[in-house]
């Protein structure tokens, strides 16, 4: 079988990152347009080629909210089949602390605004949440899920993958 046929036959999930950014009892969220509807999500997005997971999480948060954050822990890795596009997703959820905000920074296309909500307000959004992983990540954080960032490795050590 030609190598391109073998490559085409390999399943490739979407690799995404998300940040649970807490400020007291409130969490940083984004309101975004997705397929013609408004949805709510943590700052999240796709891992880019040659990017470390933790760097992707901080980058996506800045691009979608204008907030510079410091990732502190890995909350968990979630495998899910998206109801939005039907494809597999592997989501790395991080906890991060807010460092600074640039309210003049333009936000990514499709992002209406960044906002801070408490868990009850997020849960009340129900079907308007982008995925069930939004609330699952917050609940995992609240339940004490905290894995050290050094559990994630790029190879060789000290390099960008």
mmCIF file of C-alpha atoms in Angstrom:
data_model
loop_
_atom_site.group_PDB
_atom_site.id
_atom_site.type_symbol
_atom_site.label_atom_id
_atom_site.label_comp_id
_atom_site.label_asym_id
_atom_site.label_seq_id
_atom_site.Cartn_x
_atom_site.Cartn_y
_atom_site.Cartn_z
ATOM 1 C CA UNK A 1 0.000 0.000 0.000
ATOM 2 C CA UNK A 2 1.473 3.439 -0.877
ATOM 3 C CA UNK A 3 2.556 5.477 2.121
ATOM 4 C CA UNK A 4 -0.054 8.198 1.436
ATOM 5 C CA UNK A 5 -2.845 5.598 1.597
ATOM 6 C CA UNK A 6 -1.535 4.343 4.929
ATOM 7 C CA UNK A 7 -1.279 7.915 6.218
ATOM 8 C CA UNK A 8 -4.800 8.729 5.028
ATOM 9 C CA UNK A 9 -6.163 5.656 6.850
ATOM 10 C CA UNK A 10 -4.793 6.730 10.241
ATOM 11 C CA UNK A 11 -7.384 8.286 12.534
ATOM 12 C CA UNK A 12 -6.365 11.749 13.720
ATOM 13 C CA UNK A 13 -8.388 13.374 16.485
ATOM 14 C CA UNK A 14 -8.489 17.128 16.962
ATOM 15 C CA UNK A 15 -6.037 18.051 19.728
ATOM 16 C CA UNK A 16 -7.340 20.991 21.715
ATOM 17 C CA UNK A 17 -6.424 22.903 24.841
ATOM 18 C CA UNK A 18 -8.554 24.881 27.270
ATOM 19 C CA UNK A 19 -7.924 27.030 30.337
ATOM 20 C CA UNK A 20 -9.971 27.171 33.498
ATOM 21 C CA UNK A 21 -8.978 30.626 34.718
ATOM 22 C CA UNK A 22 -10.332 31.349 38.162
ATOM 23 C CA UNK A 23 -10.709 34.601 40.048
ATOM 24 C CA UNK A 24 -12.271 33.722 43.382
ATOM 25 C CA UNK A 25 -15.546 31.972 42.574
ATOM 26 C CA UNK A 26 -15.674 33.308 39.008
ATOM 27 C CA UNK A 27 -14.257 31.760 35.838
ATOM 28 C CA UNK A 28 -13.125 33.372 32.617
ATOM 29 C CA UNK A 29 -15.423 32.438 29.742
ATOM 30 C CA UNK A 30 -15.867 33.430 26.123
ATOM 31 C CA UNK A 31 -19.065 34.095 24.258
ATOM 32 C CA UNK A 32 -18.554 33.015 20.660
ATOM 33 C CA UNK A 33 -20.434 32.516 17.424
ATOM 34 C CA UNK A 34 -20.372 28.870 16.373
ATOM 35 C CA UNK A 35 -22.288 27.716 13.304
ATOM 36 C CA UNK A 36 -24.724 30.610 13.545
ATOM 37 C CA UNK A 37 -25.435 30.343 17.270
ATOM 38 C CA UNK A 38 -23.979 31.881 20.419
ATOM 39 C CA UNK A 39 -22.064 29.436 22.574
ATOM 40 C CA UNK A 40 -20.045 29.707 25.776
ATOM 41 C CA UNK A 41 -16.688 28.090 26.383
ATOM 42 C CA UNK A 42 -13.495 28.405 28.324
ATOM 43 C CA UNK A 43 -10.739 30.042 26.317
ATOM 44 C CA UNK A 44 -9.845 27.085 24.096
ATOM 45 C CA UNK A 45 -8.546 26.097 20.713
ATOM 46 C CA UNK A 46 -6.365 23.812 18.651
ATOM 47 C CA UNK A 47 -2.762 22.877 19.273
ATOM 48 C CA UNK A 48 -0.556 24.255 16.508
ATOM 49 C CA UNK A 49 2.308 22.375 14.881
ATOM 50 C CA UNK A 50 5.529 22.497 16.951
ATOM 51 C CA UNK A 51 3.740 24.095 19.904
ATOM 52 C CA UNK A 52 3.900 22.846 23.474
ATOM 53 C CA UNK A 53 0.497 22.093 25.009
ATOM 54 C CA UNK A 54 0.943 24.534 27.900
ATOM 55 C CA UNK A 55 2.027 27.297 25.489
ATOM 56 C CA UNK A 56 -1.033 26.652 23.323
ATOM 57 C CA UNK A 57 -3.307 27.038 26.362
ATOM 58 C CA UNK A 58 -1.783 30.411 27.285
ATOM 59 C CA UNK A 59 -1.824 31.579 23.642
ATOM 60 C CA UNK A 60 -5.468 30.666 23.087
ATOM 61 C CA UNK A 61 -6.470 32.442 26.302
ATOM 62 C CA UNK A 62 -4.686 35.624 25.228
ATOM 63 C CA UNK A 63 -6.107 35.505 21.683
ATOM 64 C CA UNK A 64 -9.681 34.898 22.821
ATOM 65 C CA UNK A 65 -9.858 37.104 25.932
ATOM 66 C CA UNK A 66 -6.985 39.597 26.012
ATOM 67 C CA UNK A 67 -5.848 38.003 29.303
ATOM 68 C CA UNK A 68 -2.261 36.927 29.847
ATOM 69 C CA UNK A 69 -2.362 33.885 32.111
ATOM 70 C CA UNK A 70 0.082 31.587 33.869
ATOM 71 C CA UNK A 71 -0.893 27.909 33.567
ATOM 72 C CA UNK A 72 -0.442 26.266 36.955
ATOM 73 C CA UNK A 73 -1.743 22.703 36.604
ATOM 74 C CA UNK A 74 -3.081 20.164 34.172
ATOM 75 C CA UNK A 75 -6.663 19.428 35.195
ATOM 76 C CA UNK A 76 -7.137 16.452 32.912
ATOM 77 C CA UNK A 77 -7.222 14.975 29.450
ATOM 78 C CA UNK A 78 -10.685 14.385 28.029
ATOM 79 C CA UNK A 79 -11.595 12.260 25.015
ATOM 80 C CA UNK A 80 -14.862 13.201 23.344
ATOM 81 C CA UNK A 81 -16.699 12.936 20.042
ATOM 82 C CA UNK A 82 -17.836 16.426 19.102
ATOM 83 C CA UNK A 83 -21.539 16.870 18.522
ATOM 84 C CA UNK A 84 -20.615 19.980 16.542
ATOM 85 C CA UNK A 85 -18.561 18.325 13.774
ATOM 86 C CA UNK A 86 -18.768 14.614 14.655
ATOM 87 C CA UNK A 87 -15.026 14.094 14.933
ATOM 88 C CA UNK A 88 -12.918 12.880 17.842
ATOM 89 C CA UNK A 89 -11.379 15.430 20.168
ATOM 90 C CA UNK A 90 -8.604 15.030 22.734
ATOM 91 C CA UNK A 91 -8.808 18.053 25.063
ATOM 92 C CA UNK A 92 -6.082 19.014 27.517
ATOM 93 C CA UNK A 93 -7.651 21.157 30.239
ATOM 94 C CA UNK A 94 -5.377 23.436 32.237
ATOM 95 C CA UNK A 95 -5.858 25.610 35.298
ATOM 96 C CA UNK A 96 -4.340 29.068 35.011
ATOM 97 C CA UNK A 97 -4.139 32.228 37.051
ATOM 98 C CA UNK A 98 -4.792 35.626 35.492
ATOM 99 C CA UNK A 99 -1.739 37.894 35.218
ATOM 100 C CA UNK A 100 -2.811 40.959 33.228
ATOM 101 C CA UNK A 101 -5.507 42.141 30.841
ATOM 102 C CA UNK A 102 -5.265 44.177 27.639
ATOM 103 C CA UNK A 103 -8.823 45.424 26.985
ATOM 104 C CA UNK A 104 -7.696 47.032 23.702
ATOM 105 C CA UNK A 105 -6.404 43.755 22.238
ATOM 106 C CA UNK A 106 -8.581 42.539 19.335
ATOM 107 C CA UNK A 107 -10.138 39.143 20.053
ATOM 108 C CA UNK A 108 -10.126 36.173 17.673
ATOM 109 C CA UNK A 109 -12.708 36.090 14.893
ATOM 110 C CA UNK A 110 -16.031 34.799 16.171
ATOM 111 C CA UNK A 111 -15.386 35.771 19.789
ATOM 112 C CA UNK A 112 -18.022 38.270 20.901
ATOM 113 C CA UNK A 113 -16.640 38.950 24.375
ATOM 114 C CA UNK A 114 -14.864 37.586 27.404
ATOM 115 C CA UNK A 115 -16.778 37.473 30.668
ATOM 116 C CA UNK A 116 -16.461 36.193 34.224
ATOM 117 C CA UNK A 117 -19.165 33.853 35.529
ATOM 118 C CA UNK A 118 -19.557 31.705 38.611
ATOM 119 C CA UNK A 119 -20.204 27.973 38.407
ATOM 120 C CA UNK A 120 -23.975 28.320 38.874
ATOM 121 C CA UNK A 121 -24.180 30.863 36.041
ATOM 122 C CA UNK A 122 -22.127 28.565 33.798
ATOM 123 C CA UNK A 123 -24.297 25.539 34.642
ATOM 124 C CA UNK A 124 -27.426 27.599 33.911
ATOM 125 C CA UNK A 125 -26.212 28.085 30.317
ATOM 126 C CA UNK A 126 -27.081 24.421 29.674
ATOM 127 C CA UNK A 127 -27.246 23.702 25.945
ATOM 128 C CA UNK A 128 -25.517 26.997 25.186
ATOM 129 C CA UNK A 129 -22.233 25.557 26.486
ATOM 130 C CA UNK A 130 -19.941 24.693 23.576
ATOM 131 C CA UNK A 131 -19.434 21.185 24.955
ATOM 132 C CA UNK A 132 -20.011 19.163 28.114
ATOM 133 C CA UNK A 133 -16.267 19.488 28.757
ATOM 134 C CA UNK A 134 -16.719 23.115 29.843
ATOM 135 C CA UNK A 135 -18.520 22.262 33.074
ATOM 136 C CA UNK A 136 -16.657 18.949 33.458
ATOM 137 C CA UNK A 137 -13.322 20.828 33.549
ATOM 138 C CA UNK A 138 -14.545 23.279 36.187
ATOM 139 C CA UNK A 139 -16.008 20.461 38.273
ATOM 140 C CA UNK A 140 -12.763 18.478 38.011
ATOM 141 C CA UNK A 141 -10.860 21.553 39.217
ATOM 142 C CA UNK A 142 -13.290 22.068 42.106
ATOM 143 C CA UNK A 143 -12.964 18.369 43.014
ATOM 144 C CA UNK A 144 -9.191 18.806 43.360
ATOM 145 C CA UNK A 145 -7.849 17.546 40.016
ATOM 146 C CA UNK A 146 -4.366 19.032 39.835
ATOM 147 C CA UNK A 147 -1.587 17.354 37.915
ATOM 148 C CA UNK A 148 1.842 18.964 37.715
ATOM 149 C CA UNK A 149 2.747 20.621 34.428
ATOM 150 C CA UNK A 150 5.975 18.634 34.381
ATOM 151 C CA UNK A 151 3.853 15.543 33.709
ATOM 152 C CA UNK A 152 3.810 16.815 30.100
ATOM 153 C CA UNK A 153 6.965 16.337 28.086
ATOM 154 C CA UNK A 154 8.283 17.494 24.725
ATOM 155 C CA UNK A 155 11.035 15.393 23.185
ATOM 156 C CA UNK A 156 13.907 15.885 23.325
ATOM 157 C CA UNK A 157 13.672 17.732 26.651
ATOM 158 C CA UNK A 158 13.907 21.506 26.419
ATOM 159 C CA UNK A 159 12.888 21.656 22.768
ATOM 160 C CA UNK A 160 9.772 22.617 20.908
ATOM 161 C CA UNK A 161 8.163 19.480 19.443
#
